PDB file of C-alpha atoms in Angstrom:
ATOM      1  CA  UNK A   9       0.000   0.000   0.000  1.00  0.00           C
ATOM      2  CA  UNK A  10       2.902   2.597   0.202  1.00  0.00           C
ATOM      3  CA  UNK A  11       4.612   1.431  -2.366  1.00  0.00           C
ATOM      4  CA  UNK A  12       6.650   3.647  -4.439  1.00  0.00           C
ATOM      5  CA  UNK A  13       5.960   2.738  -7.946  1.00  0.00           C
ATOM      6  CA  UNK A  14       8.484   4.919  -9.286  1.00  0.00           C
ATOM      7  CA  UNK A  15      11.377   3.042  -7.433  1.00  0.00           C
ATOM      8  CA  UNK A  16       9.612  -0.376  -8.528  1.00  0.00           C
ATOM      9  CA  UNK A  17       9.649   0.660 -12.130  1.00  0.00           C
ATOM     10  CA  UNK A  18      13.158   1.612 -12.060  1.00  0.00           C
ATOM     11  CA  UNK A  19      14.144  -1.828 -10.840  1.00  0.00           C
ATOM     12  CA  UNK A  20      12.115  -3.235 -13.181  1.00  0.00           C
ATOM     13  CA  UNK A  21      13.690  -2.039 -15.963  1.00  0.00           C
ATOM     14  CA  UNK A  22      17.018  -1.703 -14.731  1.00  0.00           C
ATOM     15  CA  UNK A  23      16.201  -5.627 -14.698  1.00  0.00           C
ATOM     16  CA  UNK A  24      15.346  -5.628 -18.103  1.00  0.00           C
ATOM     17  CA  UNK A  25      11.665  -7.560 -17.658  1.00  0.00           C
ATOM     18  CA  UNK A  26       9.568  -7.069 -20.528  1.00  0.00           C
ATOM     19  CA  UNK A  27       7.241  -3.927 -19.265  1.00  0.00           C
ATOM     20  CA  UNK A  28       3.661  -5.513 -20.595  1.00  0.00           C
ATOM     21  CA  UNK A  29       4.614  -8.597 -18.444  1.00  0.00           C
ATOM     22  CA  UNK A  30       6.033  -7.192 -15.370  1.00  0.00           C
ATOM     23  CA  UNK A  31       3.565  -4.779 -14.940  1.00  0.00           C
ATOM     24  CA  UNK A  32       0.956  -7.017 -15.743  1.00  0.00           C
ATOM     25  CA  UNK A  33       2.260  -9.314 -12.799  1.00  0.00           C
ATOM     26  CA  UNK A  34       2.039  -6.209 -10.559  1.00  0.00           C
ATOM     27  CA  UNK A  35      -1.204  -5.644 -11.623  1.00  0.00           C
ATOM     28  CA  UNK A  36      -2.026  -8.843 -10.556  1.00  0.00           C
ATOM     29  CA  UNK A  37      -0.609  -9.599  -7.306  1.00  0.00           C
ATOM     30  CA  UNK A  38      -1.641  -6.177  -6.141  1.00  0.00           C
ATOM     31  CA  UNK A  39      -5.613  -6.810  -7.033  1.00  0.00           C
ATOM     32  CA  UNK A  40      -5.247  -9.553  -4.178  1.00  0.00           C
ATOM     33  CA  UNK A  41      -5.202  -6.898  -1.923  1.00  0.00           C
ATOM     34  CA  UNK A  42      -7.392  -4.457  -3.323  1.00  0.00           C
ATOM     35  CA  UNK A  43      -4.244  -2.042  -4.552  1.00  0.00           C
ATOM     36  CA  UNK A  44      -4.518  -0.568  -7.790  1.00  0.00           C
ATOM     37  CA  UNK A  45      -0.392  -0.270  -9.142  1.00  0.00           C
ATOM     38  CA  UNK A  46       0.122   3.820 -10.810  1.00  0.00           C
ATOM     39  CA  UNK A  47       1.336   2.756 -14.258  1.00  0.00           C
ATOM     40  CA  UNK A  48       2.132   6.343 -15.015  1.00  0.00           C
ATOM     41  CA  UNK A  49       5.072   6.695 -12.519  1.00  0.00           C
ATOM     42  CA  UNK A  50       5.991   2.520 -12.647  1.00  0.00           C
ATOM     43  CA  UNK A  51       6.632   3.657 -16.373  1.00  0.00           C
ATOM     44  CA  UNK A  52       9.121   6.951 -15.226  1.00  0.00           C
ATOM     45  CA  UNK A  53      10.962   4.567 -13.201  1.00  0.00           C
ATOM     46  CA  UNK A  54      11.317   1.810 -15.831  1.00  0.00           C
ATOM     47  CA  UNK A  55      12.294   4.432 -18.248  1.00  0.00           C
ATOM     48  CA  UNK A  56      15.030   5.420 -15.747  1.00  0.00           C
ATOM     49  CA  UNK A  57      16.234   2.091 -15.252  1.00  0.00           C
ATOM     50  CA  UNK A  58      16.276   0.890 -18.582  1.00  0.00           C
ATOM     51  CA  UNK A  59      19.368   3.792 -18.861  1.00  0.00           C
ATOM     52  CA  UNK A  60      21.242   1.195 -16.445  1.00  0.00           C
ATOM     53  CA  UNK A  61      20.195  -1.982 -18.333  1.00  0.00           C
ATOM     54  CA  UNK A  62      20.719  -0.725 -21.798  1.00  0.00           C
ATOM     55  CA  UNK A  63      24.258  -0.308 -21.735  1.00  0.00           C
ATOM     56  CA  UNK A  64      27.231  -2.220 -23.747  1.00  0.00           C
ATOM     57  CA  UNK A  65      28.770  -4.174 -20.699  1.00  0.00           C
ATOM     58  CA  UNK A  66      25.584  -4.902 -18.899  1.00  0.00           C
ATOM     59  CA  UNK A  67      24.472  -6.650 -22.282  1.00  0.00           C
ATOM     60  CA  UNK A  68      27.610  -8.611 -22.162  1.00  0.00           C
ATOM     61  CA  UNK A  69      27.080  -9.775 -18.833  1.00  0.00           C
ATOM     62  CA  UNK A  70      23.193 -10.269 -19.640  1.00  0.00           C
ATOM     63  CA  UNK A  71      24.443 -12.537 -22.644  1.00  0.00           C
ATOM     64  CA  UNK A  72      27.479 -14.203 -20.854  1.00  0.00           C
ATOM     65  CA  UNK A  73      24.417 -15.433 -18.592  1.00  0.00           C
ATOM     66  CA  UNK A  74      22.264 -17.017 -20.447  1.00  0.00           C
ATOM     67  CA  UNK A  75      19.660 -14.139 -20.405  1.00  0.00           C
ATOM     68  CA  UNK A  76      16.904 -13.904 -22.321  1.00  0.00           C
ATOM     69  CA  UNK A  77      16.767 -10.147 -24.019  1.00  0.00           C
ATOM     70  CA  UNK A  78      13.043  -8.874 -24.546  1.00  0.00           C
ATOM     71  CA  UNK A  79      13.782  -6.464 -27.253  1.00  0.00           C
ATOM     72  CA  UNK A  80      13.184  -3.542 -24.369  1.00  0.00           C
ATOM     73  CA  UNK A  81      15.870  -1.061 -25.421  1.00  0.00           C
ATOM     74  CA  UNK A  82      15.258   1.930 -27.066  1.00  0.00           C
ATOM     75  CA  UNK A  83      16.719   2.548 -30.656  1.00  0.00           C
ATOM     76  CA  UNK A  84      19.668   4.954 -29.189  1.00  0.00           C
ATOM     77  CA  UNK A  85      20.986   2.398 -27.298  1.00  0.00           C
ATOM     78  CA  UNK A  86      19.999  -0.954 -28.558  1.00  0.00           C
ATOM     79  CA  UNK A  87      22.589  -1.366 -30.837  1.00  0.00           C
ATOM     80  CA  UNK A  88      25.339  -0.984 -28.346  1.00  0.00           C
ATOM     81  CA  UNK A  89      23.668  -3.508 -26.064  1.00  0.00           C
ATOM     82  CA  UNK A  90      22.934  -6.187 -28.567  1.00  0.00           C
ATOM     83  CA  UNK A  91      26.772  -6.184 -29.917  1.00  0.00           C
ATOM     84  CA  UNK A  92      27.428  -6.436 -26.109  1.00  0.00           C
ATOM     85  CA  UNK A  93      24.835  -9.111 -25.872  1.00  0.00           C
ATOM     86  CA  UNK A  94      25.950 -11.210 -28.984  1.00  0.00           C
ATOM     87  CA  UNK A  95      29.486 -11.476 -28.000  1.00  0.00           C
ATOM     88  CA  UNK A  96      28.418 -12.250 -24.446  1.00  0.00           C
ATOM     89  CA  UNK A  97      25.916 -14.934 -25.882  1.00  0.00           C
ATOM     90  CA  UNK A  98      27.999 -16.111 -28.466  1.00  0.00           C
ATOM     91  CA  UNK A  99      30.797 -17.134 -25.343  1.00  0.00           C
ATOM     92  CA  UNK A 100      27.572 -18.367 -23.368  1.00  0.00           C
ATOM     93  CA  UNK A 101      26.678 -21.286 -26.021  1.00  0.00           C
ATOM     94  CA  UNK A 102      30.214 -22.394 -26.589  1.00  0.00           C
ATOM     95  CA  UNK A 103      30.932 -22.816 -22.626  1.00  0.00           C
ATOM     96  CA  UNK A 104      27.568 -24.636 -22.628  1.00  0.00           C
ATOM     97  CA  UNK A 105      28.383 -27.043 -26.111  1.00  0.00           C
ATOM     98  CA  UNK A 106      31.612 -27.782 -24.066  1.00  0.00           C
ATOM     99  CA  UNK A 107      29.415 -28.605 -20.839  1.00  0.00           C
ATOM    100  CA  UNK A 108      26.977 -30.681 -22.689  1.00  0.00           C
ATOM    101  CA  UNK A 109      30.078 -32.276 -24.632  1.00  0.00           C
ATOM    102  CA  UNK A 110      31.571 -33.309 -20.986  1.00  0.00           C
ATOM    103  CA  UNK A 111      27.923 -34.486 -19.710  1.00  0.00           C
ATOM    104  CA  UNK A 112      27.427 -36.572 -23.008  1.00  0.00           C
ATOM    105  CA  UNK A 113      30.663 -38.346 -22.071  1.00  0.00           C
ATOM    106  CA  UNK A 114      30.439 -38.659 -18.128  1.00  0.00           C
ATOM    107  CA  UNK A 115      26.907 -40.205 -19.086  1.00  0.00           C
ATOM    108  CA  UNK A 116      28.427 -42.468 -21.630  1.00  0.00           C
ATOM    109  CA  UNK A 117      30.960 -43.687 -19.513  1.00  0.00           C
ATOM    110  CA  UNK A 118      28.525 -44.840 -16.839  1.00  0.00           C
ATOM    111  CA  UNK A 119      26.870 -46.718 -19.052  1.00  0.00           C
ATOM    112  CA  UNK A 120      29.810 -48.446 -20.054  1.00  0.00           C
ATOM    113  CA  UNK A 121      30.414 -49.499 -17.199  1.00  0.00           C
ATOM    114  CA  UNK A 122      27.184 -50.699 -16.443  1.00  0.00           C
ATOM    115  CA  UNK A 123      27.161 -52.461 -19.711  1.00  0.00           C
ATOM    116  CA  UNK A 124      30.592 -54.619 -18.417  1.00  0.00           C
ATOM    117  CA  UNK A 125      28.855 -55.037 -15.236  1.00  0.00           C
ATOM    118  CA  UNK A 126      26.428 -56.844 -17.761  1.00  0.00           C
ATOM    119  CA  UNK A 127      28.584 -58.541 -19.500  1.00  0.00           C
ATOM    120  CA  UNK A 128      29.971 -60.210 -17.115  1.00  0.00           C
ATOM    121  CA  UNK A 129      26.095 -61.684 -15.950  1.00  0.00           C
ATOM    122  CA  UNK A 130      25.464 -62.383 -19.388  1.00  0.00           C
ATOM    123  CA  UNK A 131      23.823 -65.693 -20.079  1.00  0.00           C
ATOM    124  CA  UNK A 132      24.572 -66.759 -23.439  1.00  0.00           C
ATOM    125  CA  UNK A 133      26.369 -65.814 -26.497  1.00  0.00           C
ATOM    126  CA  UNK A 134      23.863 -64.026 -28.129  1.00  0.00           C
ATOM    127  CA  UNK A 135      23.253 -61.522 -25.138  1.00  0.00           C
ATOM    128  CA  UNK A 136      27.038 -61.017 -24.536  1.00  0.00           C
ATOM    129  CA  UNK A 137      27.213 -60.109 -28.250  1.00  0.00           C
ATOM    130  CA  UNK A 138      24.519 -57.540 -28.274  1.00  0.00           C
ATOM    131  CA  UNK A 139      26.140 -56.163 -24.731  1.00  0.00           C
ATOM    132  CA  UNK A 140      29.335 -55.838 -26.755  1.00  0.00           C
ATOM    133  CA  UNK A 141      27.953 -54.204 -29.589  1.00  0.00           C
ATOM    134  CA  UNK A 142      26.298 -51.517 -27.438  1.00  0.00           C
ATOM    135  CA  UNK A 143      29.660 -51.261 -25.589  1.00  0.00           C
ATOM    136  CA  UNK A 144      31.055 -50.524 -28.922  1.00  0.00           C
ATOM    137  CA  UNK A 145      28.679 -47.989 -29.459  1.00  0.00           C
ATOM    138  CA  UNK A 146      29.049 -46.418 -26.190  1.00  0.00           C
ATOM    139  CA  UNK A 147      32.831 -46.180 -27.028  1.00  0.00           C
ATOM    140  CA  UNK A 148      32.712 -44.758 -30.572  1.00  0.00           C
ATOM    141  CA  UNK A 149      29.880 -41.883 -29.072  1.00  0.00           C
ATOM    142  CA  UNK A 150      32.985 -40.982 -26.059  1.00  0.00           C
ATOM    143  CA  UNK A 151      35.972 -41.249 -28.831  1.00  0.00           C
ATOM    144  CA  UNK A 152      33.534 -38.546 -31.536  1.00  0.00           C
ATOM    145  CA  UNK A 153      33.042 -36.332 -28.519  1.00  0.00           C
ATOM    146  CA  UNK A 154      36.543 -36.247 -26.956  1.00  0.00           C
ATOM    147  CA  UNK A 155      37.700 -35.626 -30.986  1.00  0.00           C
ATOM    148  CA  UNK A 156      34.789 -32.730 -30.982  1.00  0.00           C
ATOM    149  CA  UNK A 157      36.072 -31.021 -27.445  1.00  0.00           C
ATOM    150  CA  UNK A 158      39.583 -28.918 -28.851  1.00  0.00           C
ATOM    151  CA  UNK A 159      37.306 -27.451 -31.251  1.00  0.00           C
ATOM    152  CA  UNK A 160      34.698 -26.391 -28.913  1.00  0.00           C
ATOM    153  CA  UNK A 161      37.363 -25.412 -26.548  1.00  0.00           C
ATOM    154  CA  UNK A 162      38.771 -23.494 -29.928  1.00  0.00           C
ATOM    155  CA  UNK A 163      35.318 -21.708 -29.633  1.00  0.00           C
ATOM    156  CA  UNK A 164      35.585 -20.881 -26.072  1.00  0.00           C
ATOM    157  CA  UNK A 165      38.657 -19.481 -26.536  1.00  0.00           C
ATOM    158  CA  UNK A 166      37.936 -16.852 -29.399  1.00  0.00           C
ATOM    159  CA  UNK A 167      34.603 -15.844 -27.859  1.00  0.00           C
ATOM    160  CA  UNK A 168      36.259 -15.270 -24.641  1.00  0.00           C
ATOM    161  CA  UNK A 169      38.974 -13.243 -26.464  1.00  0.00           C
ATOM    162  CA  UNK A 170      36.347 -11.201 -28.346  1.00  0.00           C
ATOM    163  CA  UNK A 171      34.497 -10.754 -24.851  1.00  0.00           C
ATOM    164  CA  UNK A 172      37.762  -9.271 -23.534  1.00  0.00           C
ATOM    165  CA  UNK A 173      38.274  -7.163 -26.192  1.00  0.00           C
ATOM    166  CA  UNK A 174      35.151  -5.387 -26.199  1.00  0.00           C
ATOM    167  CA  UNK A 175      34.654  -5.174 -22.184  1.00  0.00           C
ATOM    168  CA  UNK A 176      38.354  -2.805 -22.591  1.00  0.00           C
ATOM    169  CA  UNK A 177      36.634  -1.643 -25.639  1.00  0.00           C
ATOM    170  CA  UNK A 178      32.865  -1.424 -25.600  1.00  0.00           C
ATOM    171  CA  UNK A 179      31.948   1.352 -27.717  1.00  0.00           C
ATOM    172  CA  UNK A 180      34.528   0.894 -30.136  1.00  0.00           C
ATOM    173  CA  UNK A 181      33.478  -0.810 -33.512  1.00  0.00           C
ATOM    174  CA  UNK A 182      33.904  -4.655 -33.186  1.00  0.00           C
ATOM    175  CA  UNK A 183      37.026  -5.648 -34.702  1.00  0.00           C
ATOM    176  CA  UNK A 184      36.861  -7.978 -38.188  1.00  0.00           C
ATOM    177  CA  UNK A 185      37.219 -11.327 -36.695  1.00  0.00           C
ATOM    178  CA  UNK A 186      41.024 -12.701 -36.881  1.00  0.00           C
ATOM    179  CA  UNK A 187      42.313  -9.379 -35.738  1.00  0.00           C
TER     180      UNK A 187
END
């Protein structure tokens, strides 16, 4: 009920939350208690806090994370948040190819191992043979992953240098890649 709706805007978009949705939740959760939000100064203080959130480095750091961006920026600084984003995105993906690269094998590898735990039960030739040709399997999937990781690592690597290029650099142009 004494909510300042100026201070909640300014969070809000300093958070970047898409302003139709996060108002709309206020909206919401405030007609449980009989509170009608004031849209007109929520809106002063998102427009004050979007200033914060719509900068180069904060849309590296918003991409580097995983973020999702909903295309709240205005046009005078959008583009210097989406190059920020991008790069931080682009560095985001590669960690997480690299993370799902490591998972795929750990995952692989227990199953392996359960698969020899089944061989060694195994009951008749026919069933050891099938356990042996999934073992086979198994190994082939952990040998094209392991062969995959120094490029994805390769990735890592350049996206990381491009992300600290442009946080020492962020409102220069972005370099042509191979600089």
């Amino acid at each position: 009920m004494a909510a300042d709706w100026r201070v909640i805007g300014d969070a809000d978009g300093a958070a970047g939350y898409s302003p139709q949705d996060r108002f709309g939740a206020h909206v919401e959760s405030c007609a449980r208690v009989k509170i009608v939000p004031d849209q007109t100064k929520w809106n002063e203080g998102y427009q004050v806090g979007l200033q914060r959130y719509c900068t180069p480095l904060n849309g590296l750091a918003r991409g580097e994370a995983g973020d999702t961006y909903y295309s709240v920026c205005p046009p005078q600084t959008s583009e210097g948040f989406l190059r920020g984003y991008g790069l931080g995105r682009k560095l985001h993906d590669a960690r997480s190819r690299i993370d799902s690269l490591r998972g795929e094998i750990s995952s692989k590898e227990s199953r392996m191992d359960e698969r020899y735990r089944a061989l060694k039960e195994a009951k008749d030739d026919n069933q050891r043979r099938n356990i042996r040709n999934e073992i086979d399997d198994l190994d082939r999937d952990i040998r094209r992953a392991q062969r995959e990781m120094p490029d994805r690592q390769y990735d890592v690597d350049q996206a990381q240098r491009d992300v600290d290029w442009f946080r020492a650099n962020p409102k220069a142009p972005l370099p042509v890649p191979g600089y």
